[in-house]
Amino acid sequence: MLSNTSRAAASGKLDEIDPIALGHAGLQALALAGTAILARYVTTETRADGMAELEGVVPHPQWTILMRAIGAFAEPGESDGDEDPEGRRAAALTAMCSRARTTLTREHQLAPRHPRRH
């Protein structure tokens, strides 16, 4: 159990956290985790109509993380009356992958450049 002094100290630390920045960091982590799982376990094939087919077997622990990551990028909607759940899932998957690409690109651009030694 926390004492009143410990609670006050913990509360003070929580007040210093920027919830928006924390939310963005969480979404970035989910996007990177989801795309890492896809890269490891899923293959893609582009169809003639421009759509991509995903195929693979994802182990259950990774599947759970992947579904949570995709869910974080899904637009809110009616869960019971949703007419196109596959479309919502595809849009969320696209948003997740776009977020991961943006994050990786930004990190690459911010990384210090070391001169090549010959």
PDB file of C-alpha atoms in Angstrom:
ATOM      1  CA  MET A   1       0.000   0.000   0.000  1.00  0.00           C
ATOM      2  CA  LEU A   2       1.137   3.505  -0.743  1.00  0.00           C
ATOM      3  CA  SER A   3       1.291   6.034   2.031  1.00  0.00           C
ATOM      4  CA  ASN A   4      -0.180   9.487   1.550  1.00  0.00           C
ATOM      5  CA  THR A   5       3.348  10.832   0.959  1.00  0.00           C
ATOM      6  CA  SER A   6       4.019   8.160  -1.685  1.00  0.00           C
ATOM      7  CA  ARG A   7       0.678   8.866  -3.362  1.00  0.00           C
ATOM      8  CA  ALA A   8       1.437  12.584  -3.518  1.00  0.00           C
ATOM      9  CA  ALA A   9       4.873  11.889  -5.010  1.00  0.00           C
ATOM     10  CA  ALA A  10       3.408   9.483  -7.569  1.00  0.00           C
ATOM     11  CA  SER A  11       0.656  11.961  -8.426  1.00  0.00           C
ATOM     12  CA  GLY A  12       3.238  14.692  -8.958  1.00  0.00           C
ATOM     13  CA  LYS A  13       5.144  12.471 -11.385  1.00  0.00           C
ATOM     14  CA  LEU A  14       1.968  11.683 -13.313  1.00  0.00           C
ATOM     15  CA  ASP A  15       1.189  15.379 -13.646  1.00  0.00           C
ATOM     16  CA  GLU A  16       4.501  15.799 -15.493  1.00  0.00           C
ATOM     17  CA  ILE A  17       3.571  13.264 -18.195  1.00  0.00           C
ATOM     18  CA  ASP A  18       2.211  14.683 -21.441  1.00  0.00           C
ATOM     19  CA  PRO A  19      -0.741  12.384 -22.256  1.00  0.00           C
ATOM     20  CA  ILE A  20      -0.743  13.394 -25.931  1.00  0.00           C
ATOM     21  CA  ALA A  21       2.932  12.536 -26.356  1.00  0.00           C
ATOM     22  CA  LEU A  22       2.414   9.293 -24.447  1.00  0.00           C
ATOM     23  CA  GLY A  23      -0.507   8.384 -26.718  1.00  0.00           C
ATOM     24  CA  HIS A  24       1.556   9.077 -29.834  1.00  0.00           C
ATOM     25  CA  ALA A  25       4.412   6.962 -28.471  1.00  0.00           C
ATOM     26  CA  GLY A  26       1.980   4.140 -27.746  1.00  0.00           C
ATOM     27  CA  LEU A  27       0.553   4.260 -31.268  1.00  0.00           C
ATOM     28  CA  GLN A  28       4.058   4.280 -32.728  1.00  0.00           C
ATOM     29  CA  ALA A  29       4.998   1.247 -30.645  1.00  0.00           C
ATOM     30  CA  LEU A  30       1.854  -0.620 -31.727  1.00  0.00           C
ATOM     31  CA  ALA A  31       2.456   0.267 -35.379  1.00  0.00           C
ATOM     32  CA  LEU A  32       6.049  -0.922 -35.253  1.00  0.00           C
ATOM     33  CA  ALA A  33       5.116  -4.130 -33.419  1.00  0.00           C
ATOM     34  CA  GLY A  34       2.307  -4.903 -35.858  1.00  0.00           C
ATOM     35  CA  THR A  35       4.398  -4.338 -38.951  1.00  0.00           C
ATOM     36  CA  ALA A  36       7.310  -6.324 -37.491  1.00  0.00           C
ATOM     37  CA  ILE A  37       4.945  -9.264 -36.980  1.00  0.00           C
ATOM     38  CA  LEU A  38       3.633  -8.910 -40.530  1.00  0.00           C
ATOM     39  CA  ALA A  39       7.166  -8.764 -41.934  1.00  0.00           C
ATOM     40  CA  ARG A  40       8.138 -11.916 -40.096  1.00  0.00           C
ATOM     41  CA  TYR A  41       5.134 -14.153 -40.690  1.00  0.00           C
ATOM     42  CA  VAL A  42       3.173 -12.848 -43.693  1.00  0.00           C
ATOM     43  CA  THR A  43       3.857 -12.784 -47.422  1.00  0.00           C
ATOM     44  CA  THR A  44       2.067 -10.502 -49.842  1.00  0.00           C
ATOM     45  CA  GLU A  45       1.000 -10.895 -53.407  1.00  0.00           C
ATOM     46  CA  THR A  46      -0.290  -8.027 -55.502  1.00  0.00           C
ATOM     47  CA  ARG A  47      -3.358  -8.865 -57.546  1.00  0.00           C
ATOM     48  CA  ALA A  48      -4.185  -7.492 -60.985  1.00  0.00           C
ATOM     49  CA  ASP A  49      -6.714  -5.069 -59.465  1.00  0.00           C
ATOM     50  CA  GLY A  50      -3.976  -3.432 -57.369  1.00  0.00           C
ATOM     51  CA  MET A  51      -5.082  -5.010 -54.107  1.00  0.00           C
ATOM     52  CA  ALA A  52      -2.658  -7.035 -52.007  1.00  0.00           C
ATOM     53  CA  GLU A  53      -3.337 -10.479 -50.613  1.00  0.00           C
ATOM     54  CA  LEU A  54      -1.726 -11.353 -47.292  1.00  0.00           C
ATOM     55  CA  GLU A  55      -0.932 -14.961 -46.503  1.00  0.00           C
ATOM     56  CA  GLY A  56       0.804 -16.569 -43.573  1.00  0.00           C
ATOM     57  CA  VAL A  57       0.500 -18.271 -40.226  1.00  0.00           C
ATOM     58  CA  VAL A  58       0.964 -16.075 -37.183  1.00  0.00           C
ATOM     59  CA  PRO A  59       1.538 -17.713 -33.779  1.00  0.00           C
ATOM     60  CA  HIS A  60      -1.171 -16.950 -31.219  1.00  0.00           C
ATOM     61  CA  PRO A  61       0.815 -14.533 -28.979  1.00  0.00           C
ATOM     62  CA  GLN A  62       1.864 -12.478 -32.002  1.00  0.00           C
ATOM     63  CA  TRP A  63      -1.659 -12.718 -33.465  1.00  0.00           C
ATOM     64  CA  THR A  64      -3.067 -11.166 -30.297  1.00  0.00           C
ATOM     65  CA  ILE A  65      -0.601  -8.274 -30.503  1.00  0.00           C
ATOM     66  CA  LEU A  66      -1.275  -7.823 -34.222  1.00  0.00           C
ATOM     67  CA  MET A  67      -5.048  -7.667 -33.697  1.00  0.00           C
ATOM     68  CA  ARG A  68      -4.632  -5.140 -30.877  1.00  0.00           C
ATOM     69  CA  ALA A  69      -2.365  -3.037 -33.055  1.00  0.00           C
ATOM     70  CA  ILE A  70      -4.797  -3.116 -35.972  1.00  0.00           C
ATOM     71  CA  GLY A  71      -7.660  -2.343 -33.581  1.00  0.00           C
ATOM     72  CA  ALA A  72      -5.834   0.755 -32.352  1.00  0.00           C
ATOM     73  CA  PHE A  73      -5.875   2.138 -35.890  1.00  0.00           C
ATOM     74  CA  ALA A  74      -9.484   1.216 -36.697  1.00  0.00           C
ATOM     75  CA  GLU A  75     -11.964   4.022 -37.068  1.00  0.00           C
ATOM     76  CA  PRO A  76     -14.705   3.877 -34.451  1.00  0.00           C
ATOM     77  CA  GLY A  77     -17.861   2.319 -35.801  1.00  0.00           C
ATOM     78  CA  GLU A  78     -20.823   0.157 -35.045  1.00  0.00           C
ATOM     79  CA  SER A  79     -19.484  -3.241 -34.011  1.00  0.00           C
ATOM     80  CA  ASP A  80     -22.817  -5.053 -34.457  1.00  0.00           C
ATOM     81  CA  GLY A  81     -24.140  -3.232 -37.510  1.00  0.00           C
ATOM     82  CA  ASP A  82     -20.848  -2.821 -39.336  1.00  0.00           C
ATOM     83  CA  GLU A  83     -21.567  -3.571 -42.974  1.00  0.00           C
ATOM     84  CA  ASP A  84     -17.935  -3.910 -44.071  1.00  0.00           C
ATOM     85  CA  PRO A  85     -15.716  -5.290 -41.278  1.00  0.00           C
ATOM     86  CA  GLU A  86     -13.085  -6.408 -43.807  1.00  0.00           C
ATOM     87  CA  GLY A  87     -12.928  -2.882 -45.234  1.00  0.00           C
ATOM     88  CA  ARG A  88     -12.489  -1.400 -41.757  1.00  0.00           C
ATOM     89  CA  ARG A  89      -9.752  -3.935 -40.973  1.00  0.00           C
ATOM     90  CA  ALA A  90      -7.974  -3.209 -44.280  1.00  0.00           C
ATOM     91  CA  ALA A  91      -8.132   0.549 -43.652  1.00  0.00           C
ATOM     92  CA  ALA A  92      -6.761   0.043 -40.127  1.00  0.00           C
ATOM     93  CA  LEU A  93      -3.968  -2.177 -41.446  1.00  0.00           C
ATOM     94  CA  THR A  94      -3.050   0.484 -43.999  1.00  0.00           C
ATOM     95  CA  ALA A  95      -3.070   3.206 -41.323  1.00  0.00           C
ATOM     96  CA  MET A  96      -0.912   1.065 -39.025  1.00  0.00           C
ATOM     97  CA  CYS A  97       1.665   0.384 -41.747  1.00  0.00           C
ATOM     98  CA  SER A  98       1.706   4.056 -42.796  1.00  0.00           C
ATOM     99  CA  ARG A  99       2.318   5.111 -39.191  1.00  0.00           C
ATOM    100  CA  ALA A 100       5.174   2.620 -38.854  1.00  0.00           C
ATOM    101  CA  ARG A 101       6.749   3.827 -42.104  1.00  0.00           C
ATOM    102  CA  THR A 102       6.468   7.458 -40.987  1.00  0.00           C
ATOM    103  CA  THR A 103       8.014   6.607 -37.623  1.00  0.00           C
ATOM    104  CA  LEU A 104      10.903   4.692 -39.163  1.00  0.00           C
ATOM    105  CA  THR A 105      11.519   7.401 -41.758  1.00  0.00           C
ATOM    106  CA  ARG A 106      11.542  10.108 -39.095  1.00  0.00           C
ATOM    107  CA  GLU A 107      13.920   8.117 -36.871  1.00  0.00           C
ATOM    108  CA  HIS A 108      16.217   7.483 -39.844  1.00  0.00           C
ATOM    109  CA  GLN A 109      16.291  11.191 -40.676  1.00  0.00           C
ATOM    110  CA  LEU A 110      17.048  12.120 -37.054  1.00  0.00           C
ATOM    111  CA  ALA A 111      19.794   9.520 -36.634  1.00  0.00           C
ATOM    112  CA  PRO A 112      23.286  11.020 -36.471  1.00  0.00           C
ATOM    113  CA  ARG A 113      25.259  10.505 -39.628  1.00  0.00           C
ATOM    114  CA  HIS A 114      28.669   8.967 -39.160  1.00  0.00           C
ATOM    115  CA  PRO A 115      31.225   9.571 -41.888  1.00  0.00           C
ATOM    116  CA  ARG A 116      32.358   6.427 -43.642  1.00  0.00           C
ATOM    117  CA  ARG A 117      35.911   5.415 -42.954  1.00  0.00           C
ATOM    118  CA  HIS A 118      37.891   3.824 -45.719  1.00  0.00           C
TER     119      HIS A 118
END
